[in-house]
PDB file of C-alpha atoms and ligand atoms in Angstrom:
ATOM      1  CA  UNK O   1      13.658  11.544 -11.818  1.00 83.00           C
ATOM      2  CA  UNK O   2      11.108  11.122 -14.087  1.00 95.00           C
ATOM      3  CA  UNK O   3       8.651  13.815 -16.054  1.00 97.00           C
ATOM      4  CA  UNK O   4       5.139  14.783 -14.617  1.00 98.00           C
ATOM      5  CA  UNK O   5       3.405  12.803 -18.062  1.00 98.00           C
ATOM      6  CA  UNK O   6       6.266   9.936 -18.085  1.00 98.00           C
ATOM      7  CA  UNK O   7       5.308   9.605 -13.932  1.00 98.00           C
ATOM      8  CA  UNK O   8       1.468   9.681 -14.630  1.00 98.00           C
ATOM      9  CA  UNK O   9       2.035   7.057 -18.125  1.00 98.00           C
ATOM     10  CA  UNK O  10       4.359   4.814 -15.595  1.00 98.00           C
ATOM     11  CA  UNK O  11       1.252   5.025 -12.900  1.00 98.00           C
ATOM     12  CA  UNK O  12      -1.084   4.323 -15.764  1.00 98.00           C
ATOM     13  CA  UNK O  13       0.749   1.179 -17.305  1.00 98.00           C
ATOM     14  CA  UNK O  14       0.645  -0.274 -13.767  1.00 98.00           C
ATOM     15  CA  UNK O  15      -3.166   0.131 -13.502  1.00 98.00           C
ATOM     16  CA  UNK O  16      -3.199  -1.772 -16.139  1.00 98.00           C
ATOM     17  CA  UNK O  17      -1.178  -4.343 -15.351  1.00 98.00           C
ATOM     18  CA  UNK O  18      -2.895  -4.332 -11.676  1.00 98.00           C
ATOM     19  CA  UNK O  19      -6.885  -3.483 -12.839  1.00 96.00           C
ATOM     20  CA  UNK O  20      -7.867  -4.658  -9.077  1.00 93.00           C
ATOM     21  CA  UNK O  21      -5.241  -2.876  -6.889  1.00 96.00           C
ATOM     22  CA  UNK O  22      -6.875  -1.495  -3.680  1.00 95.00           C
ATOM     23  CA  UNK O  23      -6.411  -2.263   0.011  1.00 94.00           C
ATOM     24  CA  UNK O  24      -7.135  -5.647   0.942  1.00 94.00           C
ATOM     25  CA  UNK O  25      -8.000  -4.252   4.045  1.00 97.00           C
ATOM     26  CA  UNK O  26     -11.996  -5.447   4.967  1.00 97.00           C
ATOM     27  CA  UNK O  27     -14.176  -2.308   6.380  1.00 98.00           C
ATOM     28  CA  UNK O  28     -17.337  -0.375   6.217  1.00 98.00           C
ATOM     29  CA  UNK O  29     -16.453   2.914   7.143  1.00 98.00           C
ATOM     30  CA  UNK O  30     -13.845   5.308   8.190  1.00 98.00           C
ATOM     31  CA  UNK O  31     -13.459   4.485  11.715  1.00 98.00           C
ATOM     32  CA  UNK O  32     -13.434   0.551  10.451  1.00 98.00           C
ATOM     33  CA  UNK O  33     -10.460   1.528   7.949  1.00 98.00           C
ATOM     34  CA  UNK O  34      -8.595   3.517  10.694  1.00 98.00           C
ATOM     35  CA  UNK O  35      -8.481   0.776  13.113  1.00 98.00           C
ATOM     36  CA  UNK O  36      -7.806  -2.055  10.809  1.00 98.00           C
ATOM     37  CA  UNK O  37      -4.876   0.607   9.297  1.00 98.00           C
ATOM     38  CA  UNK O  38      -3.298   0.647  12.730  1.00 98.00           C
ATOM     39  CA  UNK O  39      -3.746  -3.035  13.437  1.00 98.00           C
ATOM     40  CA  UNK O  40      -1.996  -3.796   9.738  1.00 96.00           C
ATOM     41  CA  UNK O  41       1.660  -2.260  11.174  1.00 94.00           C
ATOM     42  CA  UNK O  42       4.234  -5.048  11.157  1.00 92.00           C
ATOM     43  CA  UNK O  43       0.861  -7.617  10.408  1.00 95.00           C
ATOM     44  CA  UNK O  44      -0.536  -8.435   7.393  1.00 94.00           C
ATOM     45  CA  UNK O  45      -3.918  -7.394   5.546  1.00 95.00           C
ATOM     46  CA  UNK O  46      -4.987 -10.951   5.777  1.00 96.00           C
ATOM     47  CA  UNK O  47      -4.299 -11.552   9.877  1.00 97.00           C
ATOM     48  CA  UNK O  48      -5.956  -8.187  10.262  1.00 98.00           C
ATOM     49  CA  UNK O  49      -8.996  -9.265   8.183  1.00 98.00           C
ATOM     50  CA  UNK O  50      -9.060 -12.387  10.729  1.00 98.00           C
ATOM     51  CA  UNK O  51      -9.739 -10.135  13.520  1.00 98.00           C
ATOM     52  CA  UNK O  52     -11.698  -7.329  12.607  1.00 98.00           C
ATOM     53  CA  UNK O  53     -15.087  -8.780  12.113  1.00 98.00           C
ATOM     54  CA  UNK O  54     -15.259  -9.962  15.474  1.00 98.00           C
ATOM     55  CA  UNK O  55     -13.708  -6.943  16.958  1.00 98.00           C
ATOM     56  CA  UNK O  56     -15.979  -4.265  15.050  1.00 98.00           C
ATOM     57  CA  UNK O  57     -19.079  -6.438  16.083  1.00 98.00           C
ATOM     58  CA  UNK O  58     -18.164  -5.170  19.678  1.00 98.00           C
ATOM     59  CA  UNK O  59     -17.086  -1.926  19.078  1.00 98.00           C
ATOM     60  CA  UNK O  60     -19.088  -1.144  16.434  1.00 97.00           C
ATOM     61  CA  UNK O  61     -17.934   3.308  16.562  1.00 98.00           C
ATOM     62  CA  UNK O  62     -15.624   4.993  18.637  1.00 98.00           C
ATOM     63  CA  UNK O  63     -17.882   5.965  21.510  1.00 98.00           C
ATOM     64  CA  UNK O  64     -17.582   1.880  22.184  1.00 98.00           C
ATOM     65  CA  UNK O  65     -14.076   1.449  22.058  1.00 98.00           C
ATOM     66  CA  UNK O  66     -13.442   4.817  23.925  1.00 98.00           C
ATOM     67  CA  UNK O  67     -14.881   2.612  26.985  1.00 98.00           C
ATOM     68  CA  UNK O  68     -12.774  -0.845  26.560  1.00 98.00           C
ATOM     69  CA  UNK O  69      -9.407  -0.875  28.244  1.00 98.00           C
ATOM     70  CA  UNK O  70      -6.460  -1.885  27.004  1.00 97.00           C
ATOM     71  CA  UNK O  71      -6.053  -5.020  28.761  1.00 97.00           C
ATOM     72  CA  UNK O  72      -9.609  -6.098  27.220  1.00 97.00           C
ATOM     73  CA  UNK O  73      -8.509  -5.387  23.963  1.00 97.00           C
ATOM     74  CA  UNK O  74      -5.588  -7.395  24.015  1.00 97.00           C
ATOM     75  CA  UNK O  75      -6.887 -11.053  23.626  1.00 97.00           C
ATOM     76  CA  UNK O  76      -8.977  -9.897  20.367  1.00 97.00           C
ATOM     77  CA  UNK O  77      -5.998  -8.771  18.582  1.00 98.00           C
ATOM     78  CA  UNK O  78      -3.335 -10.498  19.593  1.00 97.00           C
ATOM     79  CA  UNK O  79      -2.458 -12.384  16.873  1.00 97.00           C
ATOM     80  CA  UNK O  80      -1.567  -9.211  14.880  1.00 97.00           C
ATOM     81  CA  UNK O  81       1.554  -8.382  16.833  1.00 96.00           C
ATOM     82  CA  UNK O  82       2.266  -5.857  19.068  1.00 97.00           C
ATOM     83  CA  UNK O  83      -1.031  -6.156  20.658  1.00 97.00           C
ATOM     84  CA  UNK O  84       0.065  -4.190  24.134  1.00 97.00           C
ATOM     85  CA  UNK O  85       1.398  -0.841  22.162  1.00 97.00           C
ATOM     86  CA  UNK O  86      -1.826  -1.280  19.517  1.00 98.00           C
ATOM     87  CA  UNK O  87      -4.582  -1.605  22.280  1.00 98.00           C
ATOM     88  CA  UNK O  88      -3.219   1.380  24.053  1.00 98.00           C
ATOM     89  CA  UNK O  89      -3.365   3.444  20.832  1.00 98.00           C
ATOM     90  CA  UNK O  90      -6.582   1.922  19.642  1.00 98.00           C
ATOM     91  CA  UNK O  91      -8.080   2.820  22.744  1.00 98.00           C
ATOM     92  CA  UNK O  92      -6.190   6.201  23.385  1.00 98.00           C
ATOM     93  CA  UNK O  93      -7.241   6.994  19.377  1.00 98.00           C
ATOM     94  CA  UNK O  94     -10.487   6.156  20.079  1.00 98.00           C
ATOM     95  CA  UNK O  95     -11.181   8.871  23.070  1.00 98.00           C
ATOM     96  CA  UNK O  96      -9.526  11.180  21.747  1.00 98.00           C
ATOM     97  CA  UNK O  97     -11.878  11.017  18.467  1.00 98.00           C
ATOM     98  CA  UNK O  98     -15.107  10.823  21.030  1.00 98.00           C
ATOM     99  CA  UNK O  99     -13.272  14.159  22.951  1.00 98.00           C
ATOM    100  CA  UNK O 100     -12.235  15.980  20.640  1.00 98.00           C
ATOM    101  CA  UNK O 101     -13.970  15.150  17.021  1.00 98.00           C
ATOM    102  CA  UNK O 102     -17.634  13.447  18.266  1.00 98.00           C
ATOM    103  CA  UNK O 103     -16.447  10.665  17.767  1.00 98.00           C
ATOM    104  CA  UNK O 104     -16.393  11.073  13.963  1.00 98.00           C
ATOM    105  CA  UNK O 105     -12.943  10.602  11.758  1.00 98.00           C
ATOM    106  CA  UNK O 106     -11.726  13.865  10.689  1.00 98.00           C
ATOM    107  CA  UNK O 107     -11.137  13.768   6.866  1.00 98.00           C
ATOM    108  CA  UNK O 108      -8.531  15.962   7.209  1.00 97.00           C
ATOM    109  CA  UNK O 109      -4.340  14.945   7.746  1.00 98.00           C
ATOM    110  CA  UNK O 110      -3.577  17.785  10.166  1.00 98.00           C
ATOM    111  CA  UNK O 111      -6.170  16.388  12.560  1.00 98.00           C
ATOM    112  CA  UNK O 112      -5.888  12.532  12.141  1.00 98.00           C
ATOM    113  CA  UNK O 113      -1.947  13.073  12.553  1.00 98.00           C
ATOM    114  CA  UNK O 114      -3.070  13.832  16.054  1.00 98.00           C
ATOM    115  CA  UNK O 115      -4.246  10.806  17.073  1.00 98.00           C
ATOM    116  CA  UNK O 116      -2.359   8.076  19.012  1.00 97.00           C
ATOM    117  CA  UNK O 117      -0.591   5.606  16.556  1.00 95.00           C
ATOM    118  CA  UNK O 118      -1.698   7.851  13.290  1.00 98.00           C
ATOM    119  CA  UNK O 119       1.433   8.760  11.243  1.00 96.00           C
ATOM    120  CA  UNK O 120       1.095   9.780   7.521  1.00 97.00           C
ATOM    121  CA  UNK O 121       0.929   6.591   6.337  1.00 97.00           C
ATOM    122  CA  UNK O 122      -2.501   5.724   8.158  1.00 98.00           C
ATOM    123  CA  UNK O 123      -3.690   8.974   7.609  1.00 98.00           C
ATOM    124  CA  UNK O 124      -3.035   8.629   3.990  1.00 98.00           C
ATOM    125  CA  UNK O 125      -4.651   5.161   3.610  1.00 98.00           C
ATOM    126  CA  UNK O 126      -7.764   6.791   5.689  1.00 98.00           C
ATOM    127  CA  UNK O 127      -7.838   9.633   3.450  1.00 98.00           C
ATOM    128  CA  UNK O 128      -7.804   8.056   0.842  1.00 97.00           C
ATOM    129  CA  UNK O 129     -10.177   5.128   0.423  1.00 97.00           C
ATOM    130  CA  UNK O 130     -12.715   5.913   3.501  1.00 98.00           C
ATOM    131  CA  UNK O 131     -12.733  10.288   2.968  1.00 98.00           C
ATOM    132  CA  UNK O 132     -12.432  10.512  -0.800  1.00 96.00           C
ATOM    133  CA  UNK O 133      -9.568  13.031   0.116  1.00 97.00           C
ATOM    134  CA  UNK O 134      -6.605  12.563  -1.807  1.00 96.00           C
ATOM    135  CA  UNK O 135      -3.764  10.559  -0.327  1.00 96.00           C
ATOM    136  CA  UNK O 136      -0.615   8.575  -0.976  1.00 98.00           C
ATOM    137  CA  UNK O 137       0.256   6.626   1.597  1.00 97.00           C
ATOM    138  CA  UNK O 138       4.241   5.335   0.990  1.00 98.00           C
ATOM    139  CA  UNK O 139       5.011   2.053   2.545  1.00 96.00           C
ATOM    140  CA  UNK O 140       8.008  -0.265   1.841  1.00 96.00           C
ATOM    141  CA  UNK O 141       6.500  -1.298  -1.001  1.00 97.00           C
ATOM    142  CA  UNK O 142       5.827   1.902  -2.560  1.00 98.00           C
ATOM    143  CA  UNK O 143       9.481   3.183  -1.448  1.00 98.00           C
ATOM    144  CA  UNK O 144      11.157   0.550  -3.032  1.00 98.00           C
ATOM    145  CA  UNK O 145       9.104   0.445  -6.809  1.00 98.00           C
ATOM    146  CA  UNK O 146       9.291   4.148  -6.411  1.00 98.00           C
ATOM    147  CA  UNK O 147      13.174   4.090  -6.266  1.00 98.00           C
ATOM    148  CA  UNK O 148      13.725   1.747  -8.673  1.00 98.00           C
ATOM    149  CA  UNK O 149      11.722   2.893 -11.495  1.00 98.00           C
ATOM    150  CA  UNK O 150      12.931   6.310 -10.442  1.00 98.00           C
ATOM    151  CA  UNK O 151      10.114   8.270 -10.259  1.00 98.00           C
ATOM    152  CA  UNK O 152      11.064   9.183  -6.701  1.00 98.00           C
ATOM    153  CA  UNK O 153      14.836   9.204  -5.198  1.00 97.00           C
ATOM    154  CA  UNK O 154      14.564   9.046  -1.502  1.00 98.00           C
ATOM    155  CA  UNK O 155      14.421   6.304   1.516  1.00 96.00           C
ATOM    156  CA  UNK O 156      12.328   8.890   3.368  1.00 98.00           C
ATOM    157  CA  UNK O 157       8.492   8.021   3.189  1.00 97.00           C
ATOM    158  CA  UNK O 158       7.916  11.695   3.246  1.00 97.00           C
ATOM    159  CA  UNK O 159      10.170  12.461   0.829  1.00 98.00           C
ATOM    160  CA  UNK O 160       9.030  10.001  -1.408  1.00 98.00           C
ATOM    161  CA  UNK O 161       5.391  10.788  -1.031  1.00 98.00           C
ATOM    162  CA  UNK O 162       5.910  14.991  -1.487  1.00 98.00           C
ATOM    163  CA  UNK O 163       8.517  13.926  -4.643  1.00 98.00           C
ATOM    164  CA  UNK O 164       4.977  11.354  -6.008  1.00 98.00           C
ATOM    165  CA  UNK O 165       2.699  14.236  -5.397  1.00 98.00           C
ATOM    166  CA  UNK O 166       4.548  16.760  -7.250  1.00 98.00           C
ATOM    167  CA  UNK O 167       4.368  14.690 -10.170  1.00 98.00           C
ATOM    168  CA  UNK O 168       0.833  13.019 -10.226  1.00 98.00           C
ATOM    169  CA  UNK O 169      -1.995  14.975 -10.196  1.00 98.00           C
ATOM    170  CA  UNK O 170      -4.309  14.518  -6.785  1.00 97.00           C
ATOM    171  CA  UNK O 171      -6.847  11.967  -8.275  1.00 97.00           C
ATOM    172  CA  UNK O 172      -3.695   9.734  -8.504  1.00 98.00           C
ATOM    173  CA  UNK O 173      -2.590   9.770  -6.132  1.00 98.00           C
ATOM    174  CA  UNK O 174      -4.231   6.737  -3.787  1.00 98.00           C
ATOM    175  CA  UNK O 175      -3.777   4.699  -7.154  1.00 98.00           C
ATOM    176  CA  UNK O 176      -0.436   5.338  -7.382  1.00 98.00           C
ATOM    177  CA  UNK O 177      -0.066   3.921  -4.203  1.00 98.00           C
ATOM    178  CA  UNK O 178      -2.216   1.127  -4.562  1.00 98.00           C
ATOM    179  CA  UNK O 179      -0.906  -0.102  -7.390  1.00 98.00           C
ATOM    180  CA  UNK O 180       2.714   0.209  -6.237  1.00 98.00           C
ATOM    181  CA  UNK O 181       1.688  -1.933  -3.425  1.00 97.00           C
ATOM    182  CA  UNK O 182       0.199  -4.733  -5.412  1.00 97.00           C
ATOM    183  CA  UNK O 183       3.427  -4.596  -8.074  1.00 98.00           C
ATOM    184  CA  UNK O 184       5.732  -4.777  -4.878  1.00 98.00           C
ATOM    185  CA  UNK O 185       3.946  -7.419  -3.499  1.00 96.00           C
ATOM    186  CA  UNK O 186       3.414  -9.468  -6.906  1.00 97.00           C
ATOM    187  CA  UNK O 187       6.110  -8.610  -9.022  1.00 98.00           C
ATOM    188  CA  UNK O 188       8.774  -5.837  -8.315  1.00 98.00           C
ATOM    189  CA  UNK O 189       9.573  -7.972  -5.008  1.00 98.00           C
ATOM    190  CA  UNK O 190      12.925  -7.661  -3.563  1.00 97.00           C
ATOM    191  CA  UNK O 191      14.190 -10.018  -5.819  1.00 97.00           C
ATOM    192  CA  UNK O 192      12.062  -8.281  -8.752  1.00 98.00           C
ATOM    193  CA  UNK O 193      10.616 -10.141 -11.610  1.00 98.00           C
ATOM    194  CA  UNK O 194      11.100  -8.214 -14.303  1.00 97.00           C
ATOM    195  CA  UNK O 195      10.353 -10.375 -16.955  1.00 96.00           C
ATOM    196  CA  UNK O 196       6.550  -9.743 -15.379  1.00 97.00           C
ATOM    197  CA  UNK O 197       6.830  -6.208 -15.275  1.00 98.00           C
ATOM    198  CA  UNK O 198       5.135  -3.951 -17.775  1.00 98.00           C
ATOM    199  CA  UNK O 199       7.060  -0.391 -16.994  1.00 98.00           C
ATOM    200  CA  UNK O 200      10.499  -2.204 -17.602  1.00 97.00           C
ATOM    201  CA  UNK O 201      11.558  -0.409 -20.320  1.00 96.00           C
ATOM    202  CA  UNK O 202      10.816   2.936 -18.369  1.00 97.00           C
ATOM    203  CA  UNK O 203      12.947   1.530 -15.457  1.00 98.00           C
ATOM    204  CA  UNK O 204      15.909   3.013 -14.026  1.00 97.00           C
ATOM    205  CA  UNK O 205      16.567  -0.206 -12.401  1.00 97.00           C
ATOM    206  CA  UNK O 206      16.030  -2.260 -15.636  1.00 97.00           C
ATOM    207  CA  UNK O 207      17.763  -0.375 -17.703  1.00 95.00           C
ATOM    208  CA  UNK O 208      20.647  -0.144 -15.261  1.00 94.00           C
ATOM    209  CA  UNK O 209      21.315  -3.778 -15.406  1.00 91.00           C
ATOM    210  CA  UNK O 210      24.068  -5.263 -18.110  1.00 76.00           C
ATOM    211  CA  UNK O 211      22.510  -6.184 -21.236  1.00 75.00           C
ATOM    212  CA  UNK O 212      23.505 -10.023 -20.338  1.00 68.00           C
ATOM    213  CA  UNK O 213      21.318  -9.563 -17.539  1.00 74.00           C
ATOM    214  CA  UNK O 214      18.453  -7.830 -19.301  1.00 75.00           C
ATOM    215  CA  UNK O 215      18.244 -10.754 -21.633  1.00 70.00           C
ATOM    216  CA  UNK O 216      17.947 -13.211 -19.217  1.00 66.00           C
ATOM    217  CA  UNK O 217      15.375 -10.710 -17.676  1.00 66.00           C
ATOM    218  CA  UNK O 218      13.428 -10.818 -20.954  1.00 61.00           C
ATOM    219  CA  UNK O 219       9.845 -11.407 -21.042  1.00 56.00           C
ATOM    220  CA  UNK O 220       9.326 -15.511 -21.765  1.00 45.00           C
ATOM    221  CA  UNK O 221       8.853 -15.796 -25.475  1.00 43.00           C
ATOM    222  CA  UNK O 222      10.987 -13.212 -26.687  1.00 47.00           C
ATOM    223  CA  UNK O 223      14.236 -14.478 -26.132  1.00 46.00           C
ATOM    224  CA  UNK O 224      16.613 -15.444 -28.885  1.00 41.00           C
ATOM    225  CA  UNK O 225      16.983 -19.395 -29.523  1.00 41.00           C
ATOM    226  CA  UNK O 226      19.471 -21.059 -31.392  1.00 41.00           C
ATOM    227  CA  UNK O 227      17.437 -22.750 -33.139  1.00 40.00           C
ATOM    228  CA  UNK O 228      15.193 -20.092 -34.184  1.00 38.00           C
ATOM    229  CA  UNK O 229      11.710 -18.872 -32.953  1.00 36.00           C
ATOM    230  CA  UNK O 230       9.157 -21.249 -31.937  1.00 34.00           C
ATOM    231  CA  UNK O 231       5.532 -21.075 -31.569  1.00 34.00           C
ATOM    232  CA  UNK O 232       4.278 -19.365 -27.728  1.00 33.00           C
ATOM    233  CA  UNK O 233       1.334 -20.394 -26.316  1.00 34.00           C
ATOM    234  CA  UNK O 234      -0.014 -17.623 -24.434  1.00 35.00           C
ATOM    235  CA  UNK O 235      -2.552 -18.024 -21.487  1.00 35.00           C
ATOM    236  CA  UNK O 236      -4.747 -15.312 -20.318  1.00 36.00           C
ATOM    237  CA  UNK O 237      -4.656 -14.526 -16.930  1.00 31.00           C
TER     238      UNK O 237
HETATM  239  S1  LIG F   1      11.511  -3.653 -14.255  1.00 79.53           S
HETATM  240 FE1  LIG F   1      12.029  -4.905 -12.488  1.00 79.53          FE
HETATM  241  S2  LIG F   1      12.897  -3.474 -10.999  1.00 79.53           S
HETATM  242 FE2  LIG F   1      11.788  -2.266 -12.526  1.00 79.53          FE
HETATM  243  S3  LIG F   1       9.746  -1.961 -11.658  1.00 79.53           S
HETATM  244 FE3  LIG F   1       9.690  -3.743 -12.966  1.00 79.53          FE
HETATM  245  S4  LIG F   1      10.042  -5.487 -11.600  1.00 79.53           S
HETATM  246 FE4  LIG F   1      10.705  -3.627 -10.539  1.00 79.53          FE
END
């Protein structure tokens, strides 16, 4: 495991390398973010962000999905998977929010880990971007960049996220997430690029690998030719 400053410097260098890393996820508000949250499991942000305009132009707040049924929601989100479990918690979530919370999302983990289909990972994302409460939601890609650069050591998302915590300090915390996301998504993909990667020399996983591998890992440009260096043309991205 990394240190508290090498963790935070690691975080850092991925900001940089990912200036734009937030949720793709499209909302106005809290209760906008929670839904779309629970409609992104086993989907994508992109097929969510298909359905939700149409779907929040119905049930604009929790008071109006609270009165839907499941079998009405069904149709409108279909396409995301799982439609049949998700309407029943989208609908369950939303009267118990009306019942128990005025219908308002509780900015607080406790509570929201009350709610039908709310784990951690929701709440976290909630927290996070919609409640300007700290949170560090851990998701596959955040388990596996975590793991690899070493600055956690678990396959438990709740491991990983208490071992991330303890080293960032809380106003990280939703960008170390986000920009683990966007660097497992763009670059440290199963099959990682590392020849992309900006924390590679601070990587467990990196610096694991033979140094025949390495080389042919090696950023474009710096590799040795037999023939000597040549001129790189660079293009900004
Ligand atoms: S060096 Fe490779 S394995 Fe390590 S974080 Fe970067 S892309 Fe992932």
């Amino acid at each position: 495991m990394k240190s508290p400053a090498k963790t935070r410097r690691i975080i850092e260098t991925l900001a940089r390398q990912h200036p734009n890393a937030d949720t793709e996820l499209r909302y106005r508000n809290a209760f906008e973010l929670l839904v779309a949250t629970i409609l992104s499991a086993q989907s994508t942000d992109v097929r969510v962000n298909l359905v939700t305009p149409a779907l929040f132009a119905r049930y604009p707040d929790a008071r109006a999905l609270a009165k839907a049924t499941p079998e009405e929601l069904e149709p409108q989100i279909l396409s995301t998977g799982f439609f049949r479990q998700k309407s029943r918690s989208l609908v369950a979530m939303a009267q118990k929010l009306v019942a128990e919370f005025g219908g308002d999302v509780p900015a607080d983990m406790e509570k929201l880990t009350t709610l039908p289909g709310v784990g951690r990972k929701t709440a976290n994302v909630v927290l996070g971007h919609a409640l300007g409460v700290p949170g560090l939601p851990v998701d596959r890609h955040v388990l596996r960049v975590s793991n690899r650069i070493g600055i956690a050591s678990s396959e438990d998302p709740e491991k990983v996220e208490a071992q991330l915590c303890t080293l960032l300090p809380k106003e990280m915390w939703t960008l170390a997430s986000d920009v683990q996301i966007l660097h497992g998504r763009r670059v440290c993909k199963p099959k990682p690029l590392c020849d992309r990667c900006s924390v590679r020399k601070d990587c467990d996983y990196y610096l694991s690998l033979g140094a025949k591998a390495r080389k042919v890992a090696a950023p474009v440009g710096t590799r040795a030719r037999k023939n000597g260096p040549r001129r790189v043309h660079t293009t900004r991205r």
